[in-house]
């Protein structure tokens, strides 16, 4: 019998938790399985876009906003946060405003990636000195990581509202293998485990690579700086394996994703502590946040863990 993570979690909750808590967990898992968590994901989008907007805002401030295009991710992160918040209260905002703002933000991340690659190429030596210029130039994958919130927003725009749980009038039938349902329908009903596993693998690579050269700049002064670098290939392997295997998606992927989520939280603490320990500490918050360790960067790695955990709780596509 195939091990199903959500079934196991429900059993543990029923056997070990008080009735109100077990019912709450069971209901939450059912909402995830059926794709009825649009409001919740909109709230996550709003919160994460604020964090990513602050991160890109002060990084571009250090670059003196030398190119007007550097203002676009700051403006779009605010727009995405607002659209996500509207999506919590309005279905029309979630399926309309949030969707289009998310698409615009994803496009901006791709354009930003091009500008960062060009910035590295324009440094002395260009790509003939790849390690030096990647380390000292603009963070190459940061614009793509900026798109994490936008991707979640786009996904949220196709989900169903929490109150729609149990409505199955156009749900894809698992028994029908001759015709593959439209991807929008499968997403709407929580059947996108393989897809989200692939996204988790890609985002883990981007985030792990950013952690590698960011910590390389400080010569890996602390042993803890190796942990996201070492966890990255493990998380990627689990996410790639989850595309092919339901068992891996329900065992290795949630385990490694939980580690990544916890590691990002610990990293956030270390980065915040590093800022406080700079000369002036909390008395010079703006200066020390600007020139200390990037305070929100570890949360981008934690976001990869969040994506992996979400993927492990979803259902698989029809094919």
mmCIF file of N, CA, C and O in Angstrom, residues 95-172:
data_model
loop_
_atom_site.group_PDB
_atom_site.id
_atom_site.type_symbol
_atom_site.label_atom_id
_atom_site.label_comp_id
_atom_site.label_asym_id
_atom_site.label_seq_id
_atom_site.Cartn_x
_atom_site.Cartn_y
_atom_site.Cartn_z
ATOM 1 N N UNK A 95 -8.687 36.423 -8.695
ATOM 2 C CA UNK A 95 -8.622 35.839 -10.042
ATOM 3 C C UNK A 95 -8.295 36.868 -11.120
ATOM 4 O O UNK A 95 -7.977 36.491 -12.244
ATOM 5 N N UNK A 96 -8.386 38.148 -10.774
ATOM 6 C CA UNK A 96 -8.119 39.194 -11.754
ATOM 7 C C UNK A 96 -6.875 39.985 -11.442
ATOM 8 O O UNK A 96 -5.804 39.770 -12.019
ATOM 9 N N UNK A 97 -6.976 40.896 -10.484
ATOM 10 C CA UNK A 97 -5.856 41.787 -10.161
ATOM 11 C C UNK A 97 -4.611 40.996 -9.770
ATOM 12 O O UNK A 97 -3.514 41.243 -10.284
ATOM 13 N N UNK A 98 -4.759 40.039 -8.854
ATOM 14 C CA UNK A 98 -3.605 39.273 -8.377
ATOM 15 C C UNK A 98 -2.938 38.513 -9.515
ATOM 16 O O UNK A 98 -1.708 38.462 -9.605
ATOM 17 N N UNK A 99 -3.733 37.930 -10.396
ATOM 18 C CA UNK A 99 -3.171 37.147 -11.493
ATOM 19 C C UNK A 99 -2.297 38.013 -12.402
ATOM 20 O O UNK A 99 -1.158 37.653 -12.723
ATOM 21 N N UNK A 100 -2.804 39.172 -12.780
ATOM 22 C CA UNK A 100 -2.076 40.006 -13.736
ATOM 23 C C UNK A 100 -0.876 40.697 -13.097
ATOM 24 O O UNK A 100 0.170 40.865 -13.739
ATOM 25 N N UNK A 101 -1.007 41.077 -11.832
ATOM 26 C CA UNK A 101 0.143 41.652 -11.130
ATOM 27 C C UNK A 101 1.228 40.592 -10.954
ATOM 28 O O UNK A 101 2.425 40.883 -11.085
ATOM 29 N N UNK A 102 0.833 39.348 -10.693
ATOM 30 C CA UNK A 102 1.797 38.256 -10.553
ATOM 31 C C UNK A 102 2.531 38.001 -11.862
ATOM 32 O O UNK A 102 3.753 37.800 -11.873
ATOM 33 N N UNK A 103 1.809 38.008 -12.971
ATOM 34 C CA UNK A 103 2.437 37.809 -14.281
ATOM 35 C C UNK A 103 3.431 38.936 -14.566
ATOM 36 O O UNK A 103 4.561 38.690 -15.033
ATOM 37 N N UNK A 104 3.034 40.183 -14.266
ATOM 38 C CA UNK A 104 3.927 41.322 -14.485
ATOM 39 C C UNK A 104 5.177 41.218 -13.613
ATOM 40 O O UNK A 104 6.294 41.529 -14.067
ATOM 41 N N UNK A 105 5.008 40.745 -12.377
ATOM 42 C CA UNK A 105 6.145 40.617 -11.464
ATOM 43 C C UNK A 105 7.085 39.506 -11.907
ATOM 44 O O UNK A 105 8.317 39.648 -11.828
ATOM 45 N N UNK A 106 6.528 38.390 -12.384
ATOM 46 C CA UNK A 106 7.369 37.317 -12.916
ATOM 47 C C UNK A 106 8.163 37.796 -14.129
ATOM 48 O O UNK A 106 9.357 37.506 -14.261
ATOM 49 N N UNK A 107 7.507 38.553 -15.010
ATOM 50 C CA UNK A 107 8.196 39.103 -16.178
ATOM 51 C C UNK A 107 9.302 40.057 -15.746
ATOM 52 O O UNK A 107 10.404 40.051 -16.318
ATOM 53 N N UNK A 108 9.032 40.856 -14.723
ATOM 54 C CA UNK A 108 10.044 41.783 -14.223
ATOM 55 C C UNK A 108 11.249 41.035 -13.656
ATOM 56 O O UNK A 108 12.388 41.477 -13.809
ATOM 57 N N UNK A 109 11.005 39.901 -13.004
ATOM 58 C CA UNK A 109 12.106 39.098 -12.482
ATOM 59 C C UNK A 109 12.988 38.557 -13.590
ATOM 60 O O UNK A 109 14.219 38.517 -13.465
ATOM 61 N N UNK A 110 12.371 38.132 -14.697
ATOM 62 C CA UNK A 110 13.146 37.630 -15.839
ATOM 63 C C UNK A 110 13.964 38.764 -16.466
ATOM 64 O O UNK A 110 15.137 38.585 -16.810
ATOM 65 N N UNK A 111 13.350 39.945 -16.595
ATOM 66 C CA UNK A 111 14.072 41.108 -17.130
ATOM 67 C C UNK A 111 15.219 41.486 -16.193
ATOM 68 O O UNK A 111 16.334 41.792 -16.633
ATOM 69 N N UNK A 112 14.955 41.441 -14.890
ATOM 70 C CA UNK A 112 16.001 41.746 -13.913
ATOM 71 C C UNK A 112 17.154 40.758 -13.995
ATOM 72 O O UNK A 112 18.322 41.136 -13.839
ATOM 73 N N UNK A 113 16.842 39.492 -14.252
ATOM 74 C CA UNK A 113 17.893 38.478 -14.412
ATOM 75 C C UNK A 113 18.803 38.848 -15.585
ATOM 76 O O UNK A 113 20.036 38.743 -15.487
ATOM 77 N N UNK A 114 18.205 39.298 -16.686
ATOM 78 C CA UNK A 114 18.989 39.736 -17.842
ATOM 79 C C UNK A 114 19.905 40.896 -17.458
ATOM 80 O O UNK A 114 21.098 40.902 -17.797
ATOM 81 N N UNK A 115 19.393 41.869 -16.716
ATOM 82 C CA UNK A 115 20.217 43.022 -16.327
ATOM 83 C C UNK A 115 21.338 42.610 -15.377
ATOM 84 O O UNK A 115 22.446 43.161 -15.445
ATOM 85 N N UNK A 116 21.074 41.666 -14.492
ATOM 86 C CA UNK A 116 22.119 41.204 -13.578
ATOM 87 C C UNK A 116 23.202 40.440 -14.338
ATOM 88 O O UNK A 116 24.393 40.598 -14.040
ATOM 89 N N UNK A 117 22.799 39.618 -15.301
ATOM 90 C CA UNK A 117 23.793 38.916 -16.129
ATOM 91 C C UNK A 117 24.624 39.929 -16.908
ATOM 92 O O UNK A 117 25.855 39.810 -17.003
ATOM 93 N N UNK A 118 23.962 40.940 -17.452
ATOM 94 C CA UNK A 118 24.679 41.978 -18.192
ATOM 95 C C UNK A 118 25.624 42.750 -17.278
ATOM 96 O O UNK A 118 26.740 43.123 -17.679
ATOM 97 N N UNK A 119 25.190 42.989 -16.036
ATOM 98 C CA UNK A 119 26.041 43.690 -15.081
ATOM 99 C C UNK A 119 27.310 42.923 -14.775
ATOM 100 O O UNK A 119 28.391 43.512 -14.629
ATOM 101 N N UNK A 120 27.194 41.590 -14.674
ATOM 102 C CA UNK A 120 28.376 40.758 -14.444
ATOM 103 C C UNK A 120 29.293 40.796 -15.662
ATOM 104 O O UNK A 120 30.516 40.912 -15.541
ATOM 105 N N UNK A 121 28.702 40.718 -16.849
ATOM 106 C CA UNK A 121 29.497 40.736 -18.085
ATOM 107 C C UNK A 121 30.251 42.047 -18.266
ATOM 108 O O UNK A 121 31.328 42.082 -18.886
ATOM 109 N N UNK A 122 29.712 43.151 -17.737
ATOM 110 C CA UNK A 122 30.332 44.462 -17.911
ATOM 111 C C UNK A 122 31.415 44.761 -16.887
ATOM 112 O O UNK A 122 32.089 45.792 -16.981
ATOM 113 N N UNK A 123 31.576 43.907 -15.895
ATOM 114 C CA UNK A 123 32.648 44.119 -14.934
ATOM 115 C C UNK A 123 34.006 43.813 -15.583
ATOM 116 O O UNK A 123 34.053 43.079 -16.580
ATOM 117 N N UNK A 124 35.096 44.377 -15.068
ATOM 118 C CA UNK A 124 36.418 44.113 -15.657
ATOM 119 C C UNK A 124 36.694 42.617 -15.780
ATOM 120 O O UNK A 124 36.595 41.877 -14.800
ATOM 121 N N UNK A 125 37.000 42.176 -16.973
ATOM 122 C CA UNK A 125 37.255 40.754 -17.211
ATOM 123 C C UNK A 125 36.025 39.998 -17.654
ATOM 124 O O UNK A 125 36.133 38.932 -18.255
ATOM 125 N N UNK A 126 34.828 40.557 -17.376
ATOM 126 C CA UNK A 126 33.588 39.922 -17.801
ATOM 127 C C UNK A 126 33.485 38.463 -17.396
ATOM 128 O O UNK A 126 33.851 38.068 -16.288
ATOM 129 N N UNK A 127 33.018 37.654 -18.341
ATOM 130 C CA UNK A 127 32.832 36.225 -18.073
ATOM 131 C C UNK A 127 34.127 35.436 -18.160
ATOM 132 O O UNK A 127 34.136 34.231 -17.904
ATOM 133 N N UNK A 128 35.231 36.104 -18.495
ATOM 134 C CA UNK A 128 36.528 35.413 -18.452
ATOM 135 C C UNK A 128 37.006 35.249 -17.011
ATOM 136 O O UNK A 128 37.923 34.477 -16.733
ATOM 137 N N UNK A 129 36.392 36.010 -16.090
ATOM 138 C CA UNK A 129 36.649 35.860 -14.651
ATOM 139 C C UNK A 129 35.324 35.552 -13.961
ATOM 140 O O UNK A 129 34.799 36.365 -13.187
ATOM 141 N N UNK A 130 34.731 34.400 -14.245
ATOM 142 C CA UNK A 130 33.359 34.137 -13.784
ATOM 143 C C UNK A 130 33.198 34.134 -12.278
ATOM 144 O O UNK A 130 32.247 34.724 -11.751
ATOM 145 N N UNK A 131 34.096 33.476 -11.556
ATOM 146 C CA UNK A 131 33.926 33.364 -10.106
ATOM 147 C C UNK A 131 34.034 34.731 -9.443
ATOM 148 O O UNK A 131 33.185 35.136 -8.649
ATOM 149 N N UNK A 132 35.084 35.470 -9.801
ATOM 150 C CA UNK A 132 35.290 36.795 -9.208
ATOM 151 C C UNK A 132 34.127 37.732 -9.498
ATOM 152 O O UNK A 132 33.604 38.408 -8.601
ATOM 153 N N UNK A 133 33.690 37.764 -10.741
ATOM 154 C CA UNK A 133 32.661 38.718 -11.118
ATOM 155 C C UNK A 133 31.262 38.307 -10.668
ATOM 156 O O UNK A 133 30.410 39.163 -10.419
ATOM 157 N N UNK A 134 30.999 37.013 -10.561
ATOM 158 C CA UNK A 134 29.706 36.571 -10.001
ATOM 159 C C UNK A 134 29.652 36.902 -8.515
ATOM 160 O O UNK A 134 28.624 37.364 -8.004
ATOM 161 N N UNK A 135 30.770 36.694 -7.817
ATOM 162 C CA UNK A 135 30.814 36.969 -6.385
ATOM 163 C C UNK A 135 30.712 38.469 -6.107
ATOM 164 O O UNK A 135 29.994 38.905 -5.204
ATOM 165 N N UNK A 136 31.415 39.278 -6.901
ATOM 166 C CA UNK A 136 31.481 40.714 -6.644
ATOM 167 C C UNK A 136 30.434 41.521 -7.412
ATOM 168 O O UNK A 136 30.212 42.686 -7.119
ATOM 169 N N UNK A 137 29.818 40.921 -8.409
ATOM 170 C CA UNK A 137 28.825 41.629 -9.205
ATOM 171 C C UNK A 137 27.432 41.544 -8.616
ATOM 172 O O UNK A 137 27.240 41.094 -7.478
ATOM 173 N N UNK A 138 26.424 41.960 -9.361
ATOM 174 C CA UNK A 138 25.032 41.863 -8.873
ATOM 175 C C UNK A 138 24.642 40.400 -8.683
ATOM 176 O O UNK A 138 25.053 39.535 -9.475
ATOM 177 N N UNK A 139 23.865 40.090 -7.636
ATOM 178 C CA UNK A 139 23.480 38.691 -7.368
ATOM 179 C C UNK A 139 22.684 38.112 -8.535
ATOM 180 O O UNK A 139 21.562 38.547 -8.799
ATOM 181 N N UNK A 140 23.255 37.143 -9.204
ATOM 182 C CA UNK A 140 22.741 36.717 -10.510
ATOM 183 C C UNK A 140 21.338 36.135 -10.461
ATOM 184 O O UNK A 140 20.504 36.403 -11.336
ATOM 185 N N UNK A 141 21.018 35.350 -9.444
ATOM 186 C CA UNK A 141 19.705 34.704 -9.393
ATOM 187 C C UNK A 141 18.696 35.438 -8.509
ATOM 188 O O UNK A 141 17.548 34.996 -8.392
ATOM 189 N N UNK A 142 19.111 36.545 -7.907
ATOM 190 C CA UNK A 142 18.197 37.281 -7.023
ATOM 191 C C UNK A 142 16.906 37.704 -7.720
ATOM 192 O O UNK A 142 15.825 37.601 -7.131
ATOM 193 N N UNK A 143 16.960 38.181 -8.981
ATOM 194 C CA UNK A 143 15.691 38.568 -9.630
ATOM 195 C C UNK A 143 14.732 37.397 -9.823
ATOM 196 O O UNK A 143 13.510 37.577 -9.790
ATOM 197 N N UNK A 144 15.281 36.196 -10.049
ATOM 198 C CA UNK A 144 14.409 35.031 -10.215
ATOM 199 C C UNK A 144 13.792 34.630 -8.879
ATOM 200 O O UNK A 144 12.630 34.221 -8.816
ATOM 201 N N UNK A 145 14.575 34.749 -7.801
ATOM 202 C CA UNK A 145 14.033 34.461 -6.480
ATOM 203 C C UNK A 145 12.976 35.485 -6.086
ATOM 204 O O UNK A 145 12.039 35.176 -5.347
ATOM 205 N N UNK A 146 13.130 36.700 -6.581
ATOM 206 C CA UNK A 146 12.127 37.739 -6.342
ATOM 207 C C UNK A 146 10.762 37.295 -6.870
ATOM 208 O O UNK A 146 9.715 37.716 -6.363
ATOM 209 N N UNK A 147 10.774 36.427 -7.873
ATOM 210 C CA UNK A 147 9.527 35.952 -8.458
ATOM 211 C C UNK A 147 8.812 34.883 -7.654
ATOM 212 O O UNK A 147 7.723 34.437 -8.053
ATOM 213 N N UNK A 148 9.383 34.456 -6.511
ATOM 214 C CA UNK A 148 8.740 33.409 -5.711
ATOM 215 C C UNK A 148 7.339 33.816 -5.283
ATOM 216 O O UNK A 148 6.373 33.062 -5.431
ATOM 217 N N UNK A 149 7.216 35.019 -4.732
ATOM 218 C CA UNK A 149 5.893 35.501 -4.293
ATOM 219 C C UNK A 149 4.935 35.608 -5.473
ATOM 220 O O UNK A 149 3.749 35.284 -5.352
ATOM 221 N N UNK A 150 5.469 36.058 -6.623
ATOM 222 C CA UNK A 150 4.627 36.197 -7.803
ATOM 223 C C UNK A 150 4.135 34.842 -8.291
ATOM 224 O O UNK A 150 2.979 34.696 -8.718
ATOM 225 N N UNK A 151 4.999 33.837 -8.225
ATOM 226 C CA UNK A 151 4.576 32.495 -8.631
ATOM 227 C C UNK A 151 3.466 31.983 -7.718
ATOM 228 O O UNK A 151 2.469 31.421 -8.188
ATOM 229 N N UNK A 152 3.629 32.195 -6.417
ATOM 230 C CA UNK A 152 2.577 31.791 -5.480
ATOM 231 C C UNK A 152 1.291 32.559 -5.752
ATOM 232 O O UNK A 152 0.190 32.010 -5.640
ATOM 233 N N UNK A 153 1.421 33.835 -6.118
ATOM 234 C CA UNK A 153 0.238 34.625 -6.440
ATOM 235 C C UNK A 153 -0.476 34.119 -7.667
ATOM 236 O O UNK A 153 -1.709 34.048 -7.704
ATOM 237 N N UNK A 154 0.292 33.754 -8.689
ATOM 238 C CA UNK A 154 -0.312 33.206 -9.903
ATOM 239 C C UNK A 154 -1.023 31.893 -9.599
ATOM 240 O O UNK A 154 -2.131 31.644 -10.084
ATOM 241 N N UNK A 155 -0.398 31.060 -8.774
ATOM 242 C CA UNK A 155 -1.004 29.795 -8.386
ATOM 243 C C UNK A 155 -2.281 30.033 -7.591
ATOM 244 O O UNK A 155 -3.307 29.387 -7.819
ATOM 245 N N UNK A 156 -2.233 31.006 -6.674
ATOM 246 C CA UNK A 156 -3.409 31.307 -5.857
ATOM 247 C C UNK A 156 -4.582 31.770 -6.709
ATOM 248 O O UNK A 156 -5.749 31.486 -6.385
ATOM 249 N N UNK A 157 -4.296 32.458 -7.809
ATOM 250 C CA UNK A 157 -5.377 32.991 -8.638
ATOM 251 C C UNK A 157 -6.211 31.902 -9.301
ATOM 252 O O UNK A 157 -7.338 32.155 -9.733
ATOM 253 N N UNK A 158 -5.681 30.680 -9.384
ATOM 254 C CA UNK A 158 -6.418 29.575 -10.014
ATOM 255 C C UNK A 158 -7.059 28.640 -8.992
ATOM 256 O O UNK A 158 -7.831 27.752 -9.365
ATOM 257 N N UNK A 159 -6.735 28.813 -7.718
ATOM 258 C CA UNK A 159 -7.284 27.938 -6.688
ATOM 259 C C UNK A 159 -8.734 28.300 -6.371
ATOM 260 O O UNK A 159 -9.258 29.317 -6.820
ATOM 261 N N UNK A 160 -9.370 27.446 -5.569
ATOM 262 C CA UNK A 160 -10.728 27.715 -5.118
ATOM 263 C C UNK A 160 -10.711 28.311 -3.723
ATOM 264 O O UNK A 160 -9.739 28.166 -2.976
ATOM 265 N N UNK A 161 -11.781 28.981 -3.372
ATOM 266 C CA UNK A 161 -11.911 29.567 -2.050
ATOM 267 C C UNK A 161 -12.144 28.475 -1.017
ATOM 268 O O UNK A 161 -12.642 27.382 -1.334
ATOM 269 N N UNK A 162 -11.794 28.747 0.223
ATOM 270 C CA UNK A 162 -11.953 27.760 1.284
ATOM 271 C C UNK A 162 -13.386 27.286 1.425
ATOM 272 O O UNK A 162 -13.644 26.097 1.699
ATOM 273 N N UNK A 163 -14.349 28.175 1.215
ATOM 274 C CA UNK A 163 -15.755 27.805 1.383
ATOM 275 C C UNK A 163 -16.279 26.904 0.270
ATOM 276 O O UNK A 163 -17.403 26.400 0.352
ATOM 277 N N UNK A 164 -15.469 26.692 -0.775
ATOM 278 C CA UNK A 164 -15.895 25.841 -1.885
ATOM 279 C C UNK A 164 -15.548 24.369 -1.670
ATOM 280 O O UNK A 164 -15.793 23.540 -2.540
ATOM 281 N N UNK A 165 -14.999 24.041 -0.515
ATOM 282 C CA UNK A 165 -14.665 22.652 -0.223
ATOM 283 C C UNK A 165 -15.914 21.784 -0.333
ATOM 284 O O UNK A 165 -16.954 22.086 0.246
ATOM 285 N N UNK A 166 -15.800 20.696 -1.083
ATOM 286 C CA UNK A 166 -16.928 19.786 -1.268
ATOM 287 C C UNK A 166 -17.665 19.996 -2.564
ATOM 288 O O UNK A 166 -18.462 19.139 -2.970
ATOM 289 N N UNK A 167 -17.412 21.106 -3.264
ATOM 290 C CA UNK A 167 -18.045 21.354 -4.550
ATOM 291 C C UNK A 167 -17.192 20.710 -5.642
ATOM 292 O O UNK A 167 -16.073 21.122 -5.881
ATOM 293 N N UNK A 168 -17.703 19.684 -6.293
ATOM 294 C CA UNK A 168 -16.913 18.879 -7.231
ATOM 295 C C UNK A 168 -17.575 18.759 -8.601
ATOM 296 O O UNK A 168 -17.368 17.781 -9.308
ATOM 297 N N UNK A 169 -18.337 19.767 -8.989
ATOM 298 C CA UNK A 169 -19.109 19.628 -10.233
ATOM 299 C C UNK A 169 -18.226 19.470 -11.472
ATOM 300 O O UNK A 169 -18.613 18.823 -12.425
ATOM 301 N N UNK A 170 -17.032 20.061 -11.490
ATOM 302 C CA UNK A 170 -16.168 19.924 -12.662
ATOM 303 C C UNK A 170 -14.802 19.370 -12.302
ATOM 304 O O UNK A 170 -13.812 19.638 -12.952
ATOM 305 N N UNK A 171 -14.757 18.593 -11.219
ATOM 306 C CA UNK A 171 -13.486 18.037 -10.765
ATOM 307 C C UNK A 171 -12.984 16.974 -11.727
ATOM 308 O O UNK A 171 -13.764 16.195 -12.275
ATOM 309 N N UNK A 172 -11.645 16.894 -11.951
ATOM 310 C CA UNK A 172 -11.095 15.860 -12.823
ATOM 311 C C UNK A 172 -11.260 14.485 -12.207
ATOM 312 O O UNK A 172 -11.109 14.308 -11.001
#
